Amino acid sequence: MSTVTPTKAARPVLPHELRVEVVERKGIGHPDTLADGIAELASIRFSQYCLGEFGAVLHHNLDKVAVLGGRAVFEGADATYDRPVRVIFGGRIATSFAGRPLPVRDILEDAAREVMRTALPGWDSITLQLRHETTDSSKYAFKFAPRSLDDLPERPQAFANDTSYLVGSAPRSRAETVALLAESWFNRQEWSGSDIKALVVRDGAAWTVTVCVPGLAGKLSSTTDYRDRLRACTDGLTTALSERLAGPVNVTVANSVADVTKPLGLQYYTVSGSAIDYGEDGLVGRGNARSGLITPAQQAGNEVLFGKNPAYHVGKVGGWLADRAADAVAARFGPCRIAVMWRAGSAYHRPASLEIATAADLPPSQAEGLVREQLARTDWLDDLVESECYRPRILPVGALLDELDGARPV
């Protein structure tokens, strides 16, 4: 084990210290977010089933979900599907326990429908097909067909199943909160689809917020109606941000509705609420990180969490531990970044390397005890499975506005 002792010059720069910070949010109805959500909920529901029936989570990794877009044909302000959306399940999953078959197909399909029903305001209008390409292949004979709980080697003590580098940071930077707020602000409109993208650029104290917002079939009468509603909503968000941010704020909508001569069908207009209507595809791991955001300023790796086994997988358990460590340090010392690396086979309380950076530029030893205390925790299943803590979701507008009100200025 080693603790990196950063000098002032070597310490990773925290997002709020950068001159320019860029944050992106792919909304709850984005095809990639749909894939992430389906993979995560499928893992959660399978884990809940296993815990209820057998007292342990059986082996699975469902982080290989694809959502393939369908096709909606628009006629004026209405549309119908003539090509289905397809959800393809990949990855590996246990199919039996002690010779008893498991209802894998039902669990996965119910999870897919639940995610899409929740995320897509026009869910009732789409056509859906579900396809299973999961396997129980392994070099270990009983990994995905355990004879008893003794065939789960991680039960006595969980260990990292792979070598991985995970970064936790806390609290959210103001740019991160603004990106989440931009989606929530538009998503609560009854005429808006849910495939909303937001890109936030903070350049010093100046803010540029760009959003892409689909219209929803049956809720808009014309392109003029669409344009006017977008403008009113954009103005409202601009005012709310200007009241809370120190510098100038510019909020723009990327999907142009300036040409009111164009019919709605030629605008970003959807029947489901998502670009899956136009054949857009989604894959696990191409969108938001476990924070719900794309944050290059966090200097994190690209470990994907969604759909991975919550009992031991380093991409999920390690991410949870790094996040809890960051929360603990931030509560005491303010903004921080905690980077942890585990080697395959190592216990979680014994990482291969640990890096602690705080905005106060404290010696790492002052925060190290807090971090190691969090890394020694073993109670992650309740949060990952029962509380569904990493399931993609939209945060309430009010809570995000309160967060901005309470955050330190840039």
Tab-separated table of C-alpha atoms in Angstrom:
chain	number	residue	atom	x	y	z
A	1	MET	CA	0.000	0.000	0.000
A	2	SER	CA	1.132	3.505	-0.668
A	3	THR	CA	-0.271	6.962	-0.217
A	4	VAL	CA	0.732	9.523	-2.773
A	5	THR	CA	1.881	12.702	-1.059
A	6	PRO	CA	1.128	15.441	-3.585
A	7	THR	CA	2.988	18.709	-3.637
A	8	LYS	CA	1.120	21.893	-4.422
A	9	ALA	CA	2.258	21.712	-8.053
A	10	ALA	CA	1.501	18.012	-8.453
A	11	ARG	CA	-1.904	17.923	-6.778
A	12	PRO	CA	-4.759	17.206	-9.200
A	13	VAL	CA	-6.654	20.396	-9.915
A	14	LEU	CA	-10.231	20.217	-8.670
A	15	PRO	CA	-12.993	21.229	-11.132
A	16	HIS	CA	-13.913	24.512	-9.434
A	17	GLU	CA	-10.252	25.590	-9.625
A	18	LEU	CA	-10.102	25.326	-13.409
A	19	ARG	CA	-10.446	28.380	-15.599
A	20	VAL	CA	-12.751	26.416	-17.921
A	21	GLU	CA	-14.973	23.575	-16.726
A	22	VAL	CA	-17.188	21.541	-19.072
A	23	VAL	CA	-19.994	19.240	-17.925
A	24	GLU	CA	-22.478	17.238	-20.003
A	25	ARG	CA	-25.687	15.498	-19.035
A	26	LYS	CA	-27.487	12.960	-21.213
A	27	GLY	CA	-31.097	13.016	-20.089
A	28	ILE	CA	-33.144	10.174	-18.675
A	29	GLY	CA	-34.662	9.424	-22.113
A	30	HIS	CA	-31.393	9.460	-24.063
A	31	PRO	CA	-30.776	6.051	-25.688
A	32	ASP	CA	-27.488	5.598	-23.799
A	33	THR	CA	-29.141	6.472	-20.487
A	34	LEU	CA	-31.954	4.036	-21.269
A	35	ALA	CA	-29.367	1.294	-21.798
A	36	ASP	CA	-27.606	2.197	-18.545
A	37	GLY	CA	-30.896	2.247	-16.665
A	38	ILE	CA	-32.047	-1.109	-18.019
A	39	ALA	CA	-28.722	-2.769	-17.200
A	40	GLU	CA	-28.699	-1.338	-13.670
A	41	LEU	CA	-32.313	-2.164	-12.864
A	42	ALA	CA	-31.946	-5.682	-14.306
A	43	SER	CA	-28.983	-6.243	-11.963
A	44	ILE	CA	-30.912	-4.768	-9.020
A	45	ARG	CA	-34.010	-6.880	-9.622
A	46	PHE	CA	-31.946	-10.060	-10.124
A	47	SER	CA	-29.986	-9.304	-6.944
A	48	GLN	CA	-33.184	-8.684	-4.984
A	49	TYR	CA	-34.599	-11.983	-6.214
A	50	CYS	CA	-31.445	-13.887	-5.255
A	51	LEU	CA	-31.195	-12.272	-1.815
A	52	GLY	CA	-34.828	-13.089	-1.114
A	53	GLU	CA	-34.603	-16.687	-2.322
A	54	PHE	CA	-31.048	-17.721	-1.431
A	55	GLY	CA	-29.610	-15.070	0.887
A	56	ALA	CA	-26.818	-14.067	-1.519
A	57	VAL	CA	-26.384	-12.414	-4.907
A	58	LEU	CA	-25.582	-14.979	-7.596
A	59	HIS	CA	-22.995	-14.225	-10.242
A	60	HIS	CA	-23.991	-11.896	-13.044
A	61	ASN	CA	-22.711	-9.016	-15.105
A	62	LEU	CA	-25.384	-7.369	-17.210
A	63	ASP	CA	-23.396	-4.369	-18.427
A	64	LYS	CA	-23.816	-5.297	-22.099
A	65	VAL	CA	-27.292	-3.971	-22.881
A	66	ALA	CA	-28.076	-2.386	-26.244
A	67	VAL	CA	-31.146	-0.282	-27.044
A	68	LEU	CA	-31.657	-0.185	-30.809
A	69	GLY	CA	-33.888	2.559	-32.116
A	70	GLY	CA	-37.147	2.050	-33.942
A	71	ARG	CA	-38.927	4.315	-36.404
A	72	ALA	CA	-41.845	6.659	-35.957
A	73	VAL	CA	-43.706	7.962	-39.005
A	74	PHE	CA	-45.015	11.488	-38.448
A	75	GLU	CA	-48.191	12.855	-39.937
A	76	GLY	CA	-48.578	16.467	-38.842
A	77	ALA	CA	-48.653	16.588	-35.047
A	78	ASP	CA	-49.171	12.824	-34.697
A	79	ALA	CA	-46.934	9.782	-35.228
A	80	THR	CA	-47.108	5.989	-35.256
A	81	TYR	CA	-44.392	3.348	-34.954
A	82	ASP	CA	-43.773	1.113	-37.943
A	83	ARG	CA	-40.427	-0.343	-36.755
A	84	PRO	CA	-39.914	-1.556	-33.170
A	85	VAL	CA	-37.396	-0.494	-30.582
A	86	ARG	CA	-35.249	-3.505	-29.696
A	87	VAL	CA	-33.589	-4.149	-26.350
A	88	ILE	CA	-30.800	-6.717	-26.475
A	89	PHE	CA	-29.497	-8.238	-23.249
A	90	GLY	CA	-25.868	-9.346	-23.266
A	91	GLY	CA	-23.438	-10.308	-20.522
A	92	ARG	CA	-23.418	-13.343	-18.275
A	93	ILE	CA	-25.857	-14.422	-15.585
A	94	ALA	CA	-26.543	-17.428	-13.388
A	95	THR	CA	-29.378	-19.515	-14.772
A	96	SER	CA	-29.856	-21.996	-11.928
A	97	PHE	CA	-29.147	-22.578	-8.242
A	98	ALA	CA	-28.863	-26.074	-6.745
A	99	GLY	CA	-30.463	-27.387	-9.929
A	100	ARG	CA	-33.404	-24.985	-9.717
A	101	PRO	CA	-33.937	-22.858	-12.862
A	102	LEU	CA	-34.094	-19.093	-12.327
A	103	PRO	CA	-36.656	-16.795	-14.001
A	104	VAL	CA	-33.929	-14.768	-15.695
A	105	ARG	CA	-35.902	-13.809	-18.800
A	106	ASP	CA	-38.880	-12.524	-16.808
A	107	ILE	CA	-36.685	-10.479	-14.442
A	108	LEU	CA	-34.744	-8.842	-17.269
A	109	GLU	CA	-37.779	-8.122	-19.418
A	110	ASP	CA	-39.743	-6.644	-16.527
A	111	ALA	CA	-36.774	-4.380	-15.738
A	112	ALA	CA	-36.572	-3.160	-19.337
A	113	ARG	CA	-40.261	-2.317	-19.463
A	114	GLU	CA	-40.138	-0.584	-16.078
A	115	VAL	CA	-37.232	1.651	-17.120
A	116	MET	CA	-38.765	2.621	-20.448
A	117	ARG	CA	-42.223	3.172	-18.965
A	118	THR	CA	-40.730	5.455	-16.313
A	119	ALA	CA	-38.300	7.322	-18.593
A	120	LEU	CA	-40.422	7.825	-21.716
A	121	PRO	CA	-43.561	9.991	-21.524
A	122	GLY	CA	-44.764	8.456	-24.796
A	123	TRP	CA	-44.078	4.859	-23.717
A	124	ASP	CA	-47.581	3.705	-24.678
A	125	SER	CA	-46.973	4.709	-28.304
A	126	ILE	CA	-43.859	2.648	-29.027
A	127	THR	CA	-43.453	-0.946	-30.159
A	128	LEU	CA	-40.881	-2.971	-28.209
A	129	GLN	CA	-39.051	-6.214	-28.874
A	130	LEU	CA	-36.805	-7.954	-26.329
A	131	ARG	CA	-33.941	-10.254	-27.263
A	132	HIS	CA	-31.711	-12.347	-24.998
A	133	GLU	CA	-28.059	-12.974	-25.777
A	134	THR	CA	-26.830	-13.546	-22.220
A	135	THR	CA	-24.736	-16.626	-21.505
A	136	ASP	CA	-23.664	-18.763	-18.564
A	137	SER	CA	-20.294	-19.550	-20.129
A	138	SER	CA	-17.269	-19.683	-17.835
A	139	LYS	CA	-14.017	-21.561	-17.341
A	140	TYR	CA	-15.341	-22.333	-13.854
A	141	ALA	CA	-17.866	-25.153	-13.998
A	142	PHE	CA	-20.309	-23.850	-11.402
A	143	LYS	CA	-19.855	-20.079	-11.593
A	144	PHE	CA	-23.247	-19.518	-13.245
A	145	ALA	CA	-24.913	-22.696	-12.013
A	146	PRO	CA	-23.859	-22.867	-8.340
A	147	ARG	CA	-24.654	-26.052	-6.455
A	148	SER	CA	-24.774	-24.161	-3.152
A	149	LEU	CA	-23.600	-20.888	-1.630
A	150	ASP	CA	-20.172	-22.512	-1.250
A	151	ASP	CA	-19.705	-21.925	-4.987
A	152	LEU	CA	-19.650	-18.152	-4.342
A	153	PRO	CA	-16.023	-17.562	-3.264
A	154	GLU	CA	-16.591	-13.869	-2.536
A	155	ARG	CA	-19.057	-14.531	0.312
A	156	PRO	CA	-16.585	-14.777	3.230
A	157	GLN	CA	-14.863	-11.576	2.118
A	158	ALA	CA	-15.450	-9.572	-1.047
A	159	PHE	CA	-12.391	-8.822	-3.140
A	160	ALA	CA	-11.661	-6.867	-6.291
A	161	ASN	CA	-12.307	-9.100	-9.278
A	162	ASP	CA	-10.123	-6.973	-11.550
A	163	THR	CA	-7.547	-4.207	-11.494
A	164	SER	CA	-9.276	-0.854	-11.642
A	165	TYR	CA	-8.833	2.856	-10.912
A	166	LEU	CA	-11.800	4.675	-9.388
A	167	VAL	CA	-12.252	8.338	-8.528
A	168	GLY	CA	-14.728	9.843	-6.108
A	169	SER	CA	-15.293	13.573	-5.695
A	170	ALA	CA	-17.537	15.724	-3.548
A	171	PRO	CA	-19.463	17.921	-3.414
A	172	ARG	CA	-20.852	18.521	-6.899
A	173	SER	CA	-19.325	21.567	-8.556
A	174	ARG	CA	-21.715	24.351	-9.508
A	175	ALA	CA	-21.341	23.436	-13.188
A	176	GLU	CA	-22.389	19.878	-12.409
A	177	THR	CA	-25.457	21.086	-10.531
A	178	VAL	CA	-26.363	23.432	-13.403
A	179	ALA	CA	-26.215	20.554	-15.908
A	180	LEU	CA	-28.600	18.471	-13.796
A	181	LEU	CA	-30.868	21.468	-13.309
A	182	ALA	CA	-31.050	22.210	-17.042
A	183	GLU	CA	-32.486	18.756	-17.710
A	184	SER	CA	-34.887	18.886	-14.768
A	185	TRP	CA	-36.102	22.365	-15.741
A	186	PHE	CA	-37.227	21.296	-19.203
A	187	ASN	CA	-38.230	17.741	-18.317
A	188	ARG	CA	-41.010	18.939	-16.004
A	189	GLN	CA	-42.784	20.613	-18.953
A	190	GLU	CA	-45.746	18.544	-20.148
A	191	TRP	CA	-44.869	19.253	-23.811
A	192	SER	CA	-41.254	18.088	-23.481
A	193	GLY	CA	-39.773	14.723	-24.296
A	194	SER	CA	-37.211	13.203	-21.919
A	195	ASP	CA	-34.230	12.852	-24.277
A	196	ILE	CA	-32.767	16.174	-23.124
A	197	LYS	CA	-29.055	16.901	-23.428
A	198	ALA	CA	-27.354	19.704	-21.555
A	199	LEU	CA	-23.831	21.025	-22.028
A	200	VAL	CA	-22.513	23.512	-19.471
A	201	VAL	CA	-19.354	25.553	-19.984
A	202	ARG	CA	-18.051	27.747	-17.198
A	203	ASP	CA	-15.343	30.075	-18.446
A	204	GLY	CA	-14.168	31.922	-15.399
A	205	ALA	CA	-17.388	33.413	-14.012
A	206	ALA	CA	-19.236	33.342	-17.373
A	207	TRP	CA	-21.749	30.565	-18.027
A	208	THR	CA	-22.956	29.061	-21.307
A	209	VAL	CA	-25.700	26.452	-21.073
A	210	THR	CA	-26.766	24.656	-24.255
A	211	VAL	CA	-29.742	22.311	-24.225
A	212	CYS	CA	-31.398	20.078	-26.787
A	213	VAL	CA	-35.073	19.503	-26.005
A	214	PRO	CA	-37.486	17.299	-27.970
A	215	GLY	CA	-41.127	18.162	-28.356
A	216	LEU	CA	-43.742	15.519	-27.528
A	217	ALA	CA	-46.483	14.369	-29.905
A	218	GLY	CA	-49.964	15.347	-28.844
A	219	LYS	CA	-48.737	18.224	-26.669
A	220	LEU	CA	-47.869	20.841	-29.317
A	221	SER	CA	-50.079	22.319	-32.007
A	222	SER	CA	-47.484	23.860	-34.330
A	223	THR	CA	-43.853	24.831	-34.763
A	224	THR	CA	-44.735	28.299	-33.511
A	225	ASP	CA	-46.222	26.789	-30.357
A	226	TYR	CA	-43.050	24.688	-29.917
A	227	ARG	CA	-40.786	27.723	-30.391
A	228	ASP	CA	-42.757	29.898	-27.986
A	229	ARG	CA	-42.779	27.294	-25.233
A	230	LEU	CA	-39.060	26.671	-25.624
A	231	ARG	CA	-38.367	30.399	-25.441
A	232	ALA	CA	-40.471	30.894	-22.307
A	233	CYS	CA	-38.816	27.939	-20.586
A	234	THR	CA	-35.346	29.102	-21.614
A	235	ASP	CA	-36.041	32.584	-20.279
A	236	GLY	CA	-37.189	31.124	-16.967
A	237	LEU	CA	-34.027	29.030	-16.584
A	238	THR	CA	-31.854	32.012	-17.501
A	239	THR	CA	-33.497	34.088	-14.777
A	240	ALA	CA	-33.172	31.348	-12.156
A	241	LEU	CA	-29.472	30.887	-12.924
A	242	SER	CA	-28.720	34.599	-13.129
A	243	GLU	CA	-30.104	35.009	-9.617
A	244	ARG	CA	-27.701	32.368	-8.308
A	245	LEU	CA	-24.507	32.656	-10.361
A	246	ALA	CA	-22.051	35.513	-10.091
A	247	GLY	CA	-21.251	36.011	-13.776
A	248	PRO	CA	-23.222	36.405	-17.012
A	249	VAL	CA	-25.468	33.502	-18.048
A	250	ASN	CA	-26.372	32.532	-21.605
A	251	VAL	CA	-28.884	29.703	-22.106
A	252	THR	CA	-29.539	28.538	-25.672
A	253	VAL	CA	-31.505	25.723	-27.301
A	254	ALA	CA	-29.551	23.708	-29.848
A	255	ASN	CA	-32.493	22.250	-31.782
A	256	SER	CA	-33.515	25.148	-33.994
A	257	VAL	CA	-37.180	25.981	-34.305
A	258	ALA	CA	-36.600	29.351	-35.896
A	259	ASP	CA	-38.150	28.369	-39.226
A	260	VAL	CA	-41.852	28.278	-38.418
A	261	THR	CA	-42.633	27.254	-41.996
A	262	LYS	CA	-41.344	23.766	-41.271
A	263	PRO	CA	-43.856	21.187	-40.033
A	264	LEU	CA	-43.405	19.678	-36.590
A	265	GLY	CA	-42.248	16.391	-38.071
A	266	LEU	CA	-39.100	18.072	-39.392
A	267	GLN	CA	-38.225	19.502	-35.993
A	268	TYR	CA	-36.896	17.581	-32.982
A	269	TYR	CA	-40.324	16.164	-32.380
A	270	THR	CA	-40.935	12.749	-30.825
A	271	VAL	CA	-43.705	10.320	-30.048
A	272	SER	CA	-41.853	8.463	-27.267
A	273	GLY	CA	-39.924	11.460	-25.971
A	274	SER	CA	-36.606	10.068	-27.223
A	275	ALA	CA	-34.457	9.930	-30.349
A	276	ILE	CA	-35.085	6.174	-30.391
A	277	ASP	CA	-38.000	7.262	-32.627
A	278	TYR	CA	-35.443	8.093	-35.331
A	279	GLY	CA	-33.403	4.884	-35.085
A	280	GLU	CA	-30.852	6.241	-32.578
A	281	ASP	CA	-29.173	3.468	-30.578
A	282	GLY	CA	-27.900	3.334	-27.017
A	283	LEU	CA	-25.221	1.242	-25.322
A	284	VAL	CA	-24.166	0.850	-21.707
A	285	GLY	CA	-21.171	2.995	-20.802
A	286	ARG	CA	-21.398	5.569	-23.613
A	287	GLY	CA	-23.147	8.195	-21.547
A	288	ASN	CA	-23.164	9.436	-17.990
A	289	ALA	CA	-20.881	8.164	-15.265
A	290	ARG	CA	-22.250	6.927	-11.951
A	291	SER	CA	-22.597	10.596	-10.914
A	292	GLY	CA	-25.212	11.008	-13.649
A	293	LEU	CA	-22.873	13.341	-15.524
A	294	ILE	CA	-19.996	13.408	-17.982
A	295	THR	CA	-17.251	15.287	-16.138
A	296	PRO	CA	-13.827	15.362	-17.820
A	297	ALA	CA	-12.595	17.822	-15.170
A	298	GLN	CA	-12.815	15.088	-12.534
A	299	GLN	CA	-9.863	13.239	-14.146
A	300	ALA	CA	-11.649	9.939	-13.615
A	301	GLY	CA	-11.261	6.713	-15.550
A	302	ASN	CA	-13.889	5.086	-17.731
A	303	GLU	CA	-14.976	2.209	-15.497
A	304	VAL	CA	-18.649	1.435	-16.175
A	305	LEU	CA	-20.837	0.666	-13.187
A	306	PHE	CA	-24.291	-0.038	-14.595
A	307	GLY	CA	-25.369	-3.676	-14.537
A	308	LYS	CA	-22.310	-5.002	-12.723
A	309	ASN	CA	-22.524	-7.380	-9.791
A	310	PRO	CA	-23.126	-5.386	-6.576
A	311	ALA	CA	-21.726	-8.116	-4.342
A	312	TYR	CA	-18.089	-7.765	-5.351
A	313	HIS	CA	-17.404	-6.198	-8.786
A	314	VAL	CA	-14.681	-3.577	-8.456
A	315	GLY	CA	-16.364	-1.235	-10.925
A	316	LYS	CA	-19.422	-1.009	-8.692
A	317	VAL	CA	-18.182	-1.687	-5.160
A	318	GLY	CA	-14.977	0.307	-5.702
A	319	GLY	CA	-16.954	3.222	-7.114
A	320	TRP	CA	-19.303	3.186	-4.129
A	321	LEU	CA	-16.394	3.123	-1.678
A	322	ALA	CA	-14.595	5.968	-3.477
A	323	ASP	CA	-17.796	8.045	-3.423
A	324	ARG	CA	-18.387	7.408	0.286
A	325	ALA	CA	-14.784	8.344	1.039
A	326	ALA	CA	-15.168	11.586	-0.909
A	327	ASP	CA	-18.399	12.412	0.933
A	328	ALA	CA	-16.693	11.881	4.298
A	329	VAL	CA	-13.680	14.051	3.433
A	330	ALA	CA	-15.815	16.802	1.878
A	331	ALA	CA	-18.002	17.007	4.980
A	332	ARG	CA	-14.904	17.821	7.028
A	333	PHE	CA	-12.481	19.553	4.679
A	334	GLY	CA	-14.508	20.822	1.713
A	335	PRO	CA	-14.169	19.958	-2.000
A	336	CYS	CA	-12.002	16.915	-2.591
A	337	ARG	CA	-10.971	14.196	-5.017
A	338	ILE	CA	-10.236	10.640	-3.847
A	339	ALA	CA	-8.531	8.313	-6.343
A	340	VAL	CA	-8.157	4.635	-5.468
A	341	MET	CA	-6.609	1.751	-7.373
A	342	TRP	CA	-7.246	-1.888	-6.586
A	343	ARG	CA	-5.453	-4.894	-8.038
A	344	ALA	CA	-7.318	-8.080	-8.918
A	345	GLY	CA	-7.722	-10.252	-5.839
A	346	SER	CA	-7.067	-7.518	-3.297
A	347	ALA	CA	-9.370	-6.842	-0.357
A	348	TYR	CA	-11.213	-3.562	-0.626
A	349	HIS	CA	-9.752	-2.198	2.605
A	350	ARG	CA	-6.248	-2.740	1.173
A	351	PRO	CA	-6.031	-0.699	-2.055
A	352	ALA	CA	-2.854	-0.729	-4.116
A	353	SER	CA	-2.713	3.068	-4.177
A	354	LEU	CA	-4.585	5.973	-2.691
A	355	GLU	CA	-4.504	9.637	-3.648
A	356	ILE	CA	-6.228	12.373	-1.674
A	357	ALA	CA	-6.593	15.943	-2.926
A	358	THR	CA	-8.462	18.644	-1.035
A	359	ALA	CA	-9.213	22.225	-1.961
A	360	ALA	CA	-7.593	23.314	1.292
A	361	ASP	CA	-4.385	21.599	0.105
A	362	LEU	CA	-4.042	19.778	3.416
A	363	PRO	CA	-1.409	17.106	3.974
A	364	PRO	CA	-3.052	13.826	2.897
A	365	SER	CA	-2.453	12.336	6.332
A	366	GLN	CA	-5.133	14.641	7.779
A	367	ALA	CA	-7.821	13.025	5.635
A	368	GLU	CA	-6.359	9.554	5.200
A	369	GLY	CA	-7.957	8.132	8.334
A	370	LEU	CA	-11.402	9.154	7.109
A	371	VAL	CA	-10.765	7.590	3.710
A	372	ARG	CA	-9.495	4.283	5.080
A	373	GLU	CA	-12.435	4.117	7.463
A	374	GLN	CA	-14.791	4.306	4.491
A	375	LEU	CA	-12.796	1.767	2.478
A	376	ALA	CA	-13.226	-0.708	5.339
A	377	ARG	CA	-17.029	-0.600	5.027
A	378	THR	CA	-18.874	-3.741	3.943
A	379	ASP	CA	-22.460	-2.442	3.929
A	380	TRP	CA	-22.701	-1.489	0.268
A	381	LEU	CA	-25.414	-3.977	-0.732
A	382	ASP	CA	-28.186	-2.078	1.057
A	383	ASP	CA	-27.351	1.111	-0.816
A	384	LEU	CA	-26.633	-0.498	-4.194
A	385	VAL	CA	-29.561	-2.928	-4.245
A	386	GLU	CA	-32.269	-1.811	-1.837
A	387	SER	CA	-31.798	1.946	-2.221
A	388	GLU	CA	-30.921	1.627	-5.940
A	389	CYS	CA	-28.455	4.476	-5.398
A	390	TYR	CA	-26.919	4.445	-8.895
A	391	ARG	CA	-30.084	3.904	-10.872
A	392	PRO	CA	-30.345	6.799	-13.379
A	393	ARG	CA	-32.871	9.367	-12.196
A	394	ILE	CA	-33.859	13.025	-12.464
A	395	LEU	CA	-33.328	15.207	-9.403
A	396	PRO	CA	-36.087	17.666	-8.424
A	397	VAL	CA	-35.749	21.261	-9.602
A	398	GLY	CA	-36.291	22.620	-6.103
A	399	ALA	CA	-33.517	20.533	-4.566
A	400	LEU	CA	-31.059	21.589	-7.278
A	401	LEU	CA	-31.943	25.270	-6.873
A	402	ASP	CA	-31.392	24.902	-3.126
A	403	GLU	CA	-28.045	23.273	-3.864
A	404	LEU	CA	-27.006	26.274	-5.951
A	405	ASP	CA	-28.234	28.641	-3.255
A	406	GLY	CA	-26.053	26.899	-0.692
A	407	ALA	CA	-22.977	26.353	-2.851
A	408	ARG	CA	-19.905	28.511	-2.626
A	409	PRO	CA	-19.506	31.035	-5.471
A	410	VAL	CA	-17.146	30.288	-8.357
